[in-house]
Amino acid sequence: MQKKKLFWRKLANHIFRFFSLLAVLLAATAMLVIVSHVIRTGSKSLSLGFFLNPSKPYGMPDSGIANALLGSIMITLGAALLATPPAVCAGIYLAEFRDRPKITAALRFSANVMMGMPSVLVGLFVYTLVVVPSGHFSGLAGSVALAIIMFPVVMRTTEDMLGMVPYALREASLAIGMTRTRTTLRIVCRSARKGLITGILLALARVSGETAPLLFTALFADAWPKHYFSGPTPNMPVLITEYSTNSPFEAMHQAGWGAALVITVLVLALNIGTRILFREKRHAS
Amino acid sequence: MKKSAIDNFFKWFCFFCASLIGLLMLGFFIQLSLNSKQVWDIFGWRFLISTEWDPVAEKFGALPSIVGTLSTTLIALIIALPLALAAAMFLVNATPLIRSVLGHAIDLLAAIPSVIYGMWGLFVLVPFMQDKIQPFLAESLKIQKIPVVGRFLAEDYYNGFGILTGGLILAIMILPYICAILRDVLQMTPPMLREAAYGVGCTRLEAGKDIVIPYAIRGILGGVFVGLGRALGETMAVLFVIGNMMEMPQNAFSGSTTIAATIANSFPEADGLQRSALFALGLLLLAMSLLIQILAQSYLRAATAHRGE
């Protein structure tokens, strides 16, 4: 009797472990299938011209993605410039000034909630906030949209990173007569700078593939991104969307896969690079 | 005197930056409410239950989009949650090397842009569903013949697009997210508790089921809600494969649409009342995801609160 019961318990345990392993393998396989498909299909369209020529309407020779790549870089960097300084300051407020705990808690909560905001709504928001008043789609509007997505992420990582700085450092700095401001900027932020840079770069990687907020803000154009402030600016995610959904032509799909490969590699490279370069030395766990 | 003035300025400046986040959140609500006022004035609460979406006749109803959103999210969660939980429990029990390799892989997968999932879904998953999965479900298993629920599951007509495909691609997308959160939450269980369970002779399954999961249940719920929120608001991955039909879906094979996909699809060409209706859909989506995020955050906060490091 006792032995039989043990047998069933062990069997259940083995089935469960098998299922767990299966789940991990299934997830890993799904991902490998997707990534390898992007690599296999996308690599066919890679050539020097693909990176040097701007995108052109279907049928024109020597079409590429150079304009979209440049536009994407401009939009993403613009977003980083707009979002980082206020977001870091906001993080500093959450981490360093604790005189209004309720307000701080409410703001932290808002930041957490904002991190889960559907990105298409950010597009709508920026459309009414920037595109309608200024009268035209622009790369800048795209940057604002991505900045809004970045803001809470950078804010929360800044707070977490500053929270890890030991109190003794702050006390020592204040004790030798530094002001609060100098202590925060020169001592606390400085000792947490690796973490801060990691957080900002990871947020940047996250928004660089965002598509939905750019659909109604940056739009797309088959031209070089000359009008960042005043006109539709080409960018990679919208190029991929346009080429794969709004075009019946095989050649466009192929170019779309090439662009998909480029953006995947860029996002993953930024991610892995950041993690390796700015890895905090952790205690063995 | 001057020193404290700078300090004061710095503090208020930081406070101003931090309050931006609160202003932004308010701004979303105000902007969507103002822009959708026209629709609420004309249709009132019937906007929520009307199934008609006819821009020419200027009749708008949100129900098809709402049903599409909820059903794709539900399918995604049903598929992803058991897998994520099992995978997370595997990772927690795995050796450090396997754990860190697979853990990093999961973090990276969560970073792949959603438009890539959408594109893969359109060119690979949709044909695969049409040629293999849907014929298998509809013709070999005949799940549409199951009494009562069968007619909501499948039908004889299919083309690869639809709610099931959308749910599947969402499941693949949110799996790494949920798994990463669950792994972090499960790791917070004190090792002592688990070791004590092994000590009295529990198997791994029993230790997991009776000790680790109950201990981490709030965090697990938080993780589930975070995944739910992602699935709910996801635009691009669904947009490519859902079929974009503004009709009431009949079953899981029907082409449908979600709130986010409708906005992304129709907003550029819309004007007047239709634009207002799209803003109203946006307001609905905002309310839903806000509710889910609030649940998620309060559960996750409760889970981390008693960690006490």
XYZ file of C-alpha atoms in Angstrom:
594
model
C 0.000 0.000 0.000
C 2.646 2.439 1.141
C 4.901 1.426 -1.694
C 2.197 1.874 -4.303
C 1.461 5.357 -3.103
C 5.115 6.272 -3.387
C 5.133 4.887 -6.912
C 2.298 7.189 -7.983
C 3.892 10.186 -6.320
C 7.155 9.530 -8.078
C 5.365 8.994 -11.366
C 3.526 12.306 -11.025
C 6.823 13.954 -10.236
C 8.489 12.483 -13.309
C 5.590 13.472 -15.529
C 5.761 16.981 -14.161
C 9.513 17.232 -14.733
C 9.087 15.930 -18.238
C 6.381 18.510 -18.878
C 8.596 21.288 -17.477
C 11.442 20.293 -19.737
C 9.024 20.077 -22.635
C 7.765 23.592 -21.894
C 11.295 25.001 -21.896
C 12.166 23.157 -25.095
C 8.921 24.227 -26.765
C 9.523 27.882 -25.911
C 13.124 27.672 -27.035
C 12.160 25.907 -30.278
C 9.479 28.462 -31.113
C 11.999 31.237 -30.670
C 14.701 29.431 -32.638
C 12.240 28.826 -35.467
C 11.315 32.511 -35.623
C 14.841 33.854 -35.334
C 16.289 31.355 -37.799
C 13.518 32.080 -40.298
C 14.274 35.806 -40.059
C 17.984 35.118 -40.529
C 17.561 32.664 -43.422
C 15.044 34.750 -45.350
C 16.466 38.138 -44.458
C 20.064 37.347 -45.309
C 19.085 36.812 -48.965
C 18.402 40.508 -49.436
C 21.523 41.746 -47.711
C 24.006 43.460 -49.971
C 26.060 46.619 -49.860
C 23.450 48.449 -51.924
C 20.730 47.405 -49.501
C 22.494 49.428 -46.803
C 23.501 52.368 -48.997
C 20.452 53.085 -51.179
C 17.238 54.678 -49.993
C 13.949 52.829 -50.297
C 12.090 53.328 -53.556
C 8.616 52.488 -54.828
C 8.182 49.024 -56.313
C 9.916 48.359 -59.583
C 12.692 50.933 -59.308
C 16.197 49.475 -59.318
C 18.721 49.761 -56.474
C 16.274 50.047 -53.671
C 17.545 49.748 -50.105
C 16.830 50.675 -46.543
C 19.475 53.322 -45.869
C 16.954 56.134 -45.382
C 14.849 54.107 -42.991
C 17.905 53.063 -41.007
C 19.096 56.648 -40.735
C 15.605 57.863 -39.874
C 15.218 55.203 -37.203
C 18.539 56.178 -35.650
C 17.514 59.863 -35.654
C 14.120 59.128 -34.121
C 15.513 56.810 -31.450
C 18.384 59.117 -30.511
C 15.949 62.025 -30.422
C 13.791 60.017 -28.038
C 16.785 59.266 -25.832
C 17.766 62.951 -25.722
C 14.213 63.982 -24.848
C 13.556 61.296 -22.272
C 16.818 60.693 -20.450
C 17.501 63.940 -18.538
C 13.996 64.351 -17.061
C 13.651 60.611 -16.463
C 16.934 60.430 -14.554
C 15.923 63.466 -12.480
C 12.555 61.843 -11.817
C 14.355 58.693 -10.685
C 16.576 60.801 -8.436
C 13.482 62.297 -6.849
C 12.030 58.864 -6.129
C 15.286 57.527 -4.713
C 16.819 60.487 -2.884
C 14.057 62.734 -1.600
C 11.867 60.917 0.827
C 10.065 63.763 2.528
C 6.681 63.025 0.890
C 6.368 59.252 0.993
C 2.767 59.156 -0.229
C 3.413 61.274 -3.304
C 6.563 59.291 -4.040
C 4.644 56.018 -3.772
C 1.895 57.351 -6.037
C 4.423 58.496 -8.645
C 6.257 55.169 -8.512
C 2.956 53.411 -8.991
C 2.128 55.632 -11.987
C 5.499 54.853 -13.506
C 4.908 51.115 -13.124
C 1.478 51.452 -14.677
C 2.812 53.606 -17.516
C 5.341 50.890 -18.361
C 2.429 48.679 -19.379
C 0.677 51.355 -21.435
C -0.329 49.980 -24.854
C 2.048 51.648 -27.278
C -0.658 52.342 -29.858
C -2.297 54.695 -27.339
C 0.977 56.586 -27.034
C 0.773 57.054 -30.800
C -2.747 58.486 -30.503
C -1.666 60.748 -27.642
C 1.277 62.191 -29.517
C -0.826 62.539 -32.643
C -3.168 64.949 -30.855
C -0.401 66.528 -28.798
C 2.204 67.160 -31.505
C 1.027 66.220 -34.986
C -2.309 68.074 -34.948
C -1.052 71.377 -33.448
C 2.052 71.452 -35.652
C 0.047 70.498 -38.722
C 2.331 67.771 -40.056
C 3.726 64.349 -39.285
C 7.350 64.513 -38.259
C 10.276 62.508 -36.992
C 10.187 64.696 -33.910
C 6.667 63.496 -33.125
C 7.954 59.938 -33.403
C 10.753 60.807 -30.986
C 8.267 62.280 -28.522
C 6.184 59.086 -28.689
C 9.194 56.861 -28.054
C 10.378 59.224 -25.306
C 7.053 58.784 -23.508
C 7.556 55.022 -23.613
C 11.156 55.309 -22.421
C 10.441 57.750 -19.622
C 8.946 55.418 -16.992
C 11.457 52.656 -17.777
C 14.480 54.903 -17.278
C 12.848 56.509 -14.233
C 12.350 53.183 -12.472
C 15.792 51.783 -13.323
C 17.408 55.002 -12.093
C 15.560 54.666 -8.823
C 16.552 51.015 -8.422
C 20.193 51.718 -9.275
C 20.489 54.706 -6.918
C 18.824 52.656 -4.204
C 21.744 50.227 -4.348
C 24.320 52.908 -3.490
C 25.307 52.515 0.181
C 24.136 55.204 2.576
C 27.630 55.596 4.001
C 28.716 57.261 0.738
C 26.021 59.915 1.000
C 26.744 60.515 4.669
C 30.485 60.807 4.080
C 29.942 63.279 1.266
C 27.512 65.404 3.266
C 29.860 65.288 6.251
C 32.709 66.902 4.348
C 30.376 69.744 3.480
C 29.131 68.936 -0.010
C 25.647 70.155 -0.801
C 22.814 67.738 -1.349
C 22.863 68.484 -5.080
C 26.569 67.839 -5.456
C 26.329 64.714 -3.343
C 23.557 63.342 -5.509
C 25.099 64.204 -8.848
C 28.801 63.729 -8.160
C 28.775 60.899 -5.666
C 25.561 58.894 -5.849
C 24.899 59.079 -9.591
C 28.578 58.611 -10.297
C 28.882 55.432 -8.334
C 25.709 54.100 -9.945
C 26.648 55.204 -13.457
C 27.148 51.730 -14.873
C 23.667 50.761 -13.864
C 22.243 54.023 -15.173
C 23.862 53.619 -18.584
C 22.695 49.997 -18.746
C 19.153 51.041 -17.953
C 19.127 53.794 -20.557
C 20.602 51.602 -23.290
C 18.204 48.748 -22.569
C 15.284 51.166 -22.701
C 16.672 52.442 -26.000
C 16.868 48.902 -27.359
C 13.321 48.305 -26.268
C 11.866 51.330 -28.044
C 13.949 51.044 -31.204
C 11.715 48.276 -32.507
C 8.426 49.876 -31.479
C 6.112 50.246 -34.432
C 2.644 51.185 -33.295
C 3.576 54.623 -31.861
C 5.298 55.588 -35.116
C 2.370 54.748 -37.392
C 0.574 58.040 -36.756
C 3.561 60.191 -35.818
C 6.661 59.639 -37.941
C 4.758 57.885 -40.737
C 6.949 56.815 -43.643
C 8.473 58.277 -46.778
C 10.470 56.919 -49.684
C 13.072 59.624 -49.215
C 16.029 60.564 -47.084
C 15.008 61.832 -43.648
C 15.667 65.519 -44.410
C 12.586 66.799 -42.650
C 12.986 65.441 -39.148
C 11.185 68.462 -37.685
C 8.604 69.056 -40.355
C 7.775 66.008 -42.412
C 7.219 62.258 -42.500
C 10.428 60.510 -41.596
C 11.243 57.018 -42.858
C 11.975 54.408 -40.206
C 12.597 50.704 -40.038
C 9.544 49.372 -38.179
C 7.036 51.168 -40.380
C 9.009 50.141 -43.470
C 8.663 46.508 -42.407
C 4.940 46.965 -41.819
C 4.394 48.724 -45.138
C 6.387 46.220 -47.150
C 4.807 43.140 -45.671
C 1.147 44.158 -45.375
C 0.519 46.814 -48.005
C 2.416 45.280 -50.856
C 1.546 42.233 -52.957
C 5.027 41.992 -54.455
C 7.478 39.268 -53.539
C 10.416 41.657 -53.927
C 8.960 44.000 -51.317
C 8.376 41.118 -48.911
C 11.971 40.095 -49.436
C 13.192 43.622 -48.649
C 10.931 43.583 -45.601
C 12.614 40.420 -44.349
C 16.009 42.049 -44.885
C 14.905 45.050 -42.832
C 13.492 42.715 -40.184
C 16.832 40.947 -39.942
C 18.712 44.244 -39.632
C 16.463 45.572 -36.853
C 16.506 42.253 -34.972
C 20.284 42.096 -35.101
C 20.596 45.731 -34.016
C 18.213 45.318 -31.080
C 19.810 42.077 -29.928
C 23.350 43.471 -30.393
C 22.481 46.542 -28.334
C 21.004 44.278 -25.667
C 23.864 41.793 -25.501
C 26.539 44.489 -25.845
C 25.073 46.503 -23.010
C 24.761 43.489 -20.774
C 28.361 42.424 -21.378
C 30.030 45.843 -21.298
C 28.267 47.197 -18.257
C 27.839 44.001 -16.315
C 27.896 44.690 -12.607
C 30.128 42.310 -10.746
C 27.729 40.179 -8.797
C 28.425 37.972 -5.865
C 28.264 34.337 -6.800
C 24.696 33.266 -6.315
C 22.034 80.633 2.058
C 23.004 80.260 -1.576
C 23.829 76.611 -1.046
C 20.381 75.800 0.187
C 18.819 77.750 -2.681
C 20.549 75.505 -5.206
C 19.553 72.438 -3.244
C 15.984 73.646 -3.143
C 15.937 74.342 -6.839
C 17.406 70.937 -7.609
C 14.844 69.212 -5.445
C 11.914 71.025 -7.013
C 13.282 70.408 -10.463
C 13.476 66.672 -9.719
C 10.003 66.786 -8.256
C 8.740 68.466 -11.396
C 10.314 65.755 -13.569
C 8.821 63.013 -11.429
C 5.391 64.583 -11.498
C 5.543 64.526 -15.300
C 4.701 60.834 -15.133
C 1.513 61.549 -13.216
C 0.641 64.376 -15.607
C 1.226 62.081 -18.563
C -1.151 59.494 -17.180
C -3.820 62.125 -16.571
C -3.103 63.526 -20.011
C -3.855 60.190 -21.660
C -7.253 60.047 -20.001
C -8.145 63.657 -20.693
C -7.037 63.541 -24.305
C -8.890 60.316 -25.098
C -12.037 61.452 -23.267
C -12.128 64.830 -24.974
C -11.553 63.402 -28.427
C -14.142 60.673 -28.041
C -16.831 62.919 -26.546
C -18.756 63.096 -29.810
C -19.240 59.335 -29.906
C -20.335 59.086 -26.296
C -22.807 61.927 -26.900
C -24.349 60.256 -29.921
C -24.288 56.566 -28.994
C -23.936 56.666 -25.229
C -23.379 53.317 -23.584
C -24.855 51.567 -26.643
C -21.431 52.118 -28.205
C -20.224 49.327 -25.939
C -22.799 46.729 -27.000
C -23.463 47.622 -30.614
C -21.935 45.221 -33.146
C -22.203 47.534 -36.109
C -19.146 49.323 -37.507
C -20.124 51.123 -40.645
C -18.130 54.309 -41.389
C -20.314 55.082 -44.418
C -23.572 54.988 -42.448
C -21.764 56.581 -39.472
C -22.780 53.777 -37.132
C -20.172 52.626 -34.678
C -20.111 49.892 -32.059
C -17.211 48.563 -30.030
C -18.414 45.044 -29.279
C -16.630 43.184 -32.130
C -13.295 44.776 -31.178
C -13.849 44.109 -27.491
C -14.745 40.461 -28.104
C -11.761 40.066 -30.435
C -9.409 41.608 -27.878
C -10.653 39.522 -24.994
C -10.754 36.240 -26.896
C -7.252 36.545 -28.365
C -5.938 37.521 -24.933
C -7.728 34.573 -23.335
C -6.342 32.086 -25.881
C -2.853 33.532 -25.438
C -3.072 33.194 -21.678
C -4.472 29.646 -21.766
C -1.555 28.549 -23.943
C 1.224 30.626 -22.407
C 0.504 30.411 -18.692
C 0.953 26.657 -18.069
C 4.047 26.627 -20.269
C 5.510 29.680 -18.553
C 4.843 28.296 -15.086
C 6.354 24.909 -15.937
C 9.349 26.542 -17.617
C 9.872 28.900 -14.666
C 9.790 25.990 -12.220
C 12.293 24.156 -14.382
C 14.587 27.202 -14.419
C 14.396 27.668 -10.654
C 15.368 24.049 -10.081
C 18.018 23.940 -12.818
C 21.763 24.125 -12.264
C 23.231 27.659 -12.216
C 24.814 27.332 -15.660
C 21.622 26.196 -17.407
C 19.662 28.746 -15.446
C 21.829 31.672 -16.495
C 22.050 30.594 -20.158
C 18.321 29.982 -20.555
C 17.530 32.974 -18.369
C 19.503 35.307 -20.622
C 17.955 33.711 -23.686
C 14.508 34.460 -22.308
C 15.449 38.072 -21.575
C 16.695 38.468 -25.134
C 13.591 36.917 -26.637
C 11.476 39.402 -24.758
C 13.479 42.114 -26.524
C 12.651 41.062 -30.104
C 10.385 43.749 -31.612
C 6.760 42.721 -31.941
C 6.650 43.648 -35.622
C 9.005 40.717 -36.248
C 6.533 38.349 -34.591
C 3.787 39.877 -36.716
C 5.714 39.420 -39.918
C 6.628 35.846 -39.092
C 3.011 35.226 -38.201
C 1.808 36.577 -41.533
C 4.233 34.732 -43.794
C 4.846 31.511 -41.861
C 2.233 30.887 -39.198
C -0.836 31.830 -41.241
C -0.079 29.391 -44.113
C 0.873 26.733 -41.567
C -2.419 27.192 -39.728
C -4.339 27.013 -42.982
C -2.570 23.919 -44.305
C -1.990 21.932 -41.141
C -3.478 23.023 -37.846
C -6.932 24.163 -38.892
C -7.637 21.160 -41.172
C -6.453 18.936 -38.327
C -8.750 20.621 -35.813
C -11.748 20.938 -38.105
C -11.547 17.819 -40.259
C -9.628 15.218 -38.280
C -10.743 16.084 -34.757
C -14.005 17.744 -35.784
C -13.950 19.980 -32.734
C -16.790 22.052 -34.182
C -19.057 19.019 -33.582
C -18.466 19.051 -29.817
C -21.839 19.781 -28.237
C -22.498 23.290 -26.882
C -18.949 24.691 -27.047
C -18.000 23.246 -30.447
C -19.505 25.966 -32.556
C -17.439 28.593 -30.732
C -14.228 26.679 -31.356
C -14.124 26.087 -35.082
C -15.981 25.951 -38.376
C -15.551 24.314 -41.739
C -14.422 27.485 -43.402
C -10.949 28.757 -42.552
C -8.163 30.708 -44.207
C -5.389 30.778 -41.642
C -6.192 34.252 -40.348
C -8.344 34.785 -37.290
C -8.641 34.746 -33.553
C -6.876 31.422 -33.001
C -3.829 32.526 -35.001
C -3.794 35.886 -33.220
C -4.007 34.180 -29.849
C -1.208 31.806 -30.794
C 1.189 34.545 -31.874
C 0.383 36.480 -28.708
C 1.082 33.352 -26.653
C 4.509 33.008 -28.262
C 5.165 36.695 -27.574
C 4.112 36.870 -23.937
C 5.628 33.531 -22.948
C 9.120 34.952 -22.292
C 7.657 37.939 -20.399
C 5.550 35.847 -18.053
C 8.296 33.269 -17.677
C 10.865 35.911 -16.684
C 8.562 37.394 -14.051
C 7.509 34.002 -12.677
C 11.128 32.915 -12.448
C 12.013 36.019 -10.426
C 9.008 35.537 -8.187
C 9.617 31.834 -7.591
C 13.248 32.525 -6.782
C 12.140 34.714 -3.902
C 10.883 31.695 -1.978
C 13.364 31.170 0.856
C 15.476 28.079 0.077
C 14.901 26.952 3.651
C 11.210 26.369 2.957
C 11.899 24.215 -0.065
C 14.672 22.308 1.671
C 12.369 21.646 4.606
C 9.800 20.239 2.171
C 12.403 17.930 0.623
C 13.466 17.034 4.152
C 10.068 15.631 5.062
C 10.085 13.606 1.852
C 8.221 15.746 -0.672
C 8.929 15.175 -4.336
C 9.835 18.198 -6.452
C 6.305 18.394 -7.770
C 4.854 18.388 -4.273
C 7.362 20.941 -2.984
C 6.546 23.156 -5.945
C 2.796 22.699 -5.779
C 2.312 22.911 -2.030
C 5.180 25.132 -0.863
C 6.668 27.326 -3.581
C 3.501 28.231 -5.484
C 1.409 29.091 -2.422
C 4.286 31.169 -1.099
C 4.671 33.042 -4.370
C 1.018 33.100 -5.397
C 0.631 36.873 -5.285
C 3.708 37.383 -7.393
C 2.461 34.757 -9.832
C -0.851 36.581 -10.158
C 1.081 39.802 -10.678
C 3.092 38.162 -13.458
C -0.070 36.836 -15.060
C -1.592 40.298 -15.076
C 1.540 41.835 -16.570
C 1.353 39.266 -19.377
C -2.354 39.921 -19.743
C -1.691 43.645 -20.070
C 0.908 43.044 -22.761
C -1.395 40.781 -24.730
C -4.277 43.200 -24.422
C -2.407 46.213 -25.755
C -0.244 44.447 -28.319
C -0.782 45.941 -31.752
C 1.569 44.816 -34.467
C 1.803 41.081 -33.830
C -1.988 40.756 -33.869
C -2.638 43.261 -36.645
C -0.833 41.086 -39.195
C -2.692 37.849 -38.526
C -6.129 38.661 -37.132
C -7.795 39.263 -40.490
C -9.069 42.764 -39.625
C -12.797 42.107 -39.965
C -15.076 44.570 -38.246
C -17.727 41.956 -37.582
C -18.827 39.931 -34.646
C -16.562 36.827 -34.603
C -18.538 33.571 -34.703
C -15.802 31.230 -33.498
C -12.053 30.936 -33.016
C -11.476 30.519 -36.772
C -13.293 33.763 -37.651
C -11.418 36.751 -38.880
C -11.755 39.457 -36.275
C -10.011 42.511 -34.933
C -8.756 43.845 -31.631
C -9.037 47.360 -30.250
C -5.365 48.087 -30.819
C -5.423 46.595 -34.325
C -8.542 48.585 -35.258
C -6.899 51.816 -34.157
C -3.662 51.089 -35.994
C -5.534 49.998 -39.101
C -8.232 52.640 -39.440
C -6.862 55.733 -37.734
C -4.745 57.097 -40.616
C -7.724 57.221 -43.008
C -10.407 58.065 -40.463
C -11.954 61.455 -39.876
C -14.964 62.991 -38.190
C -17.151 60.613 -36.271
C -15.043 57.544 -37.096
C -11.975 59.198 -35.653
C -13.937 59.980 -32.530
C -15.060 56.345 -32.355
C -11.451 55.214 -32.584
C -10.531 57.529 -29.707
C -13.420 55.985 -27.767
C -11.964 52.534 -28.448
C -8.646 53.889 -27.228
C -10.294 55.055 -24.029
C -11.727 51.560 -23.501
C -8.319 49.990 -24.055
C -6.741 52.488 -21.661
C -9.304 51.712 -18.988
C -8.835 47.950 -19.411
C -5.060 48.025 -19.354
C -5.013 50.476 -16.459
C -7.216 48.165 -14.424
C -5.005 45.186 -15.225
C -1.808 47.110 -14.512
C -3.151 48.277 -11.174
C -4.017 44.686 -10.245
C -0.615 43.517 -11.481
C 1.308 46.151 -9.572
C -0.563 45.692 -6.335
C -0.033 41.909 -6.448
C 3.633 42.273 -7.358
C 4.125 44.829 -4.609
C 2.467 42.546 -2.108
C 4.769 39.758 -3.265
C 7.951 41.769 -2.799
C 6.845 43.510 0.389
C 7.567 40.636 2.743
C 10.923 39.850 1.217
C 12.631 42.092 3.763
C 16.245 42.149 2.675
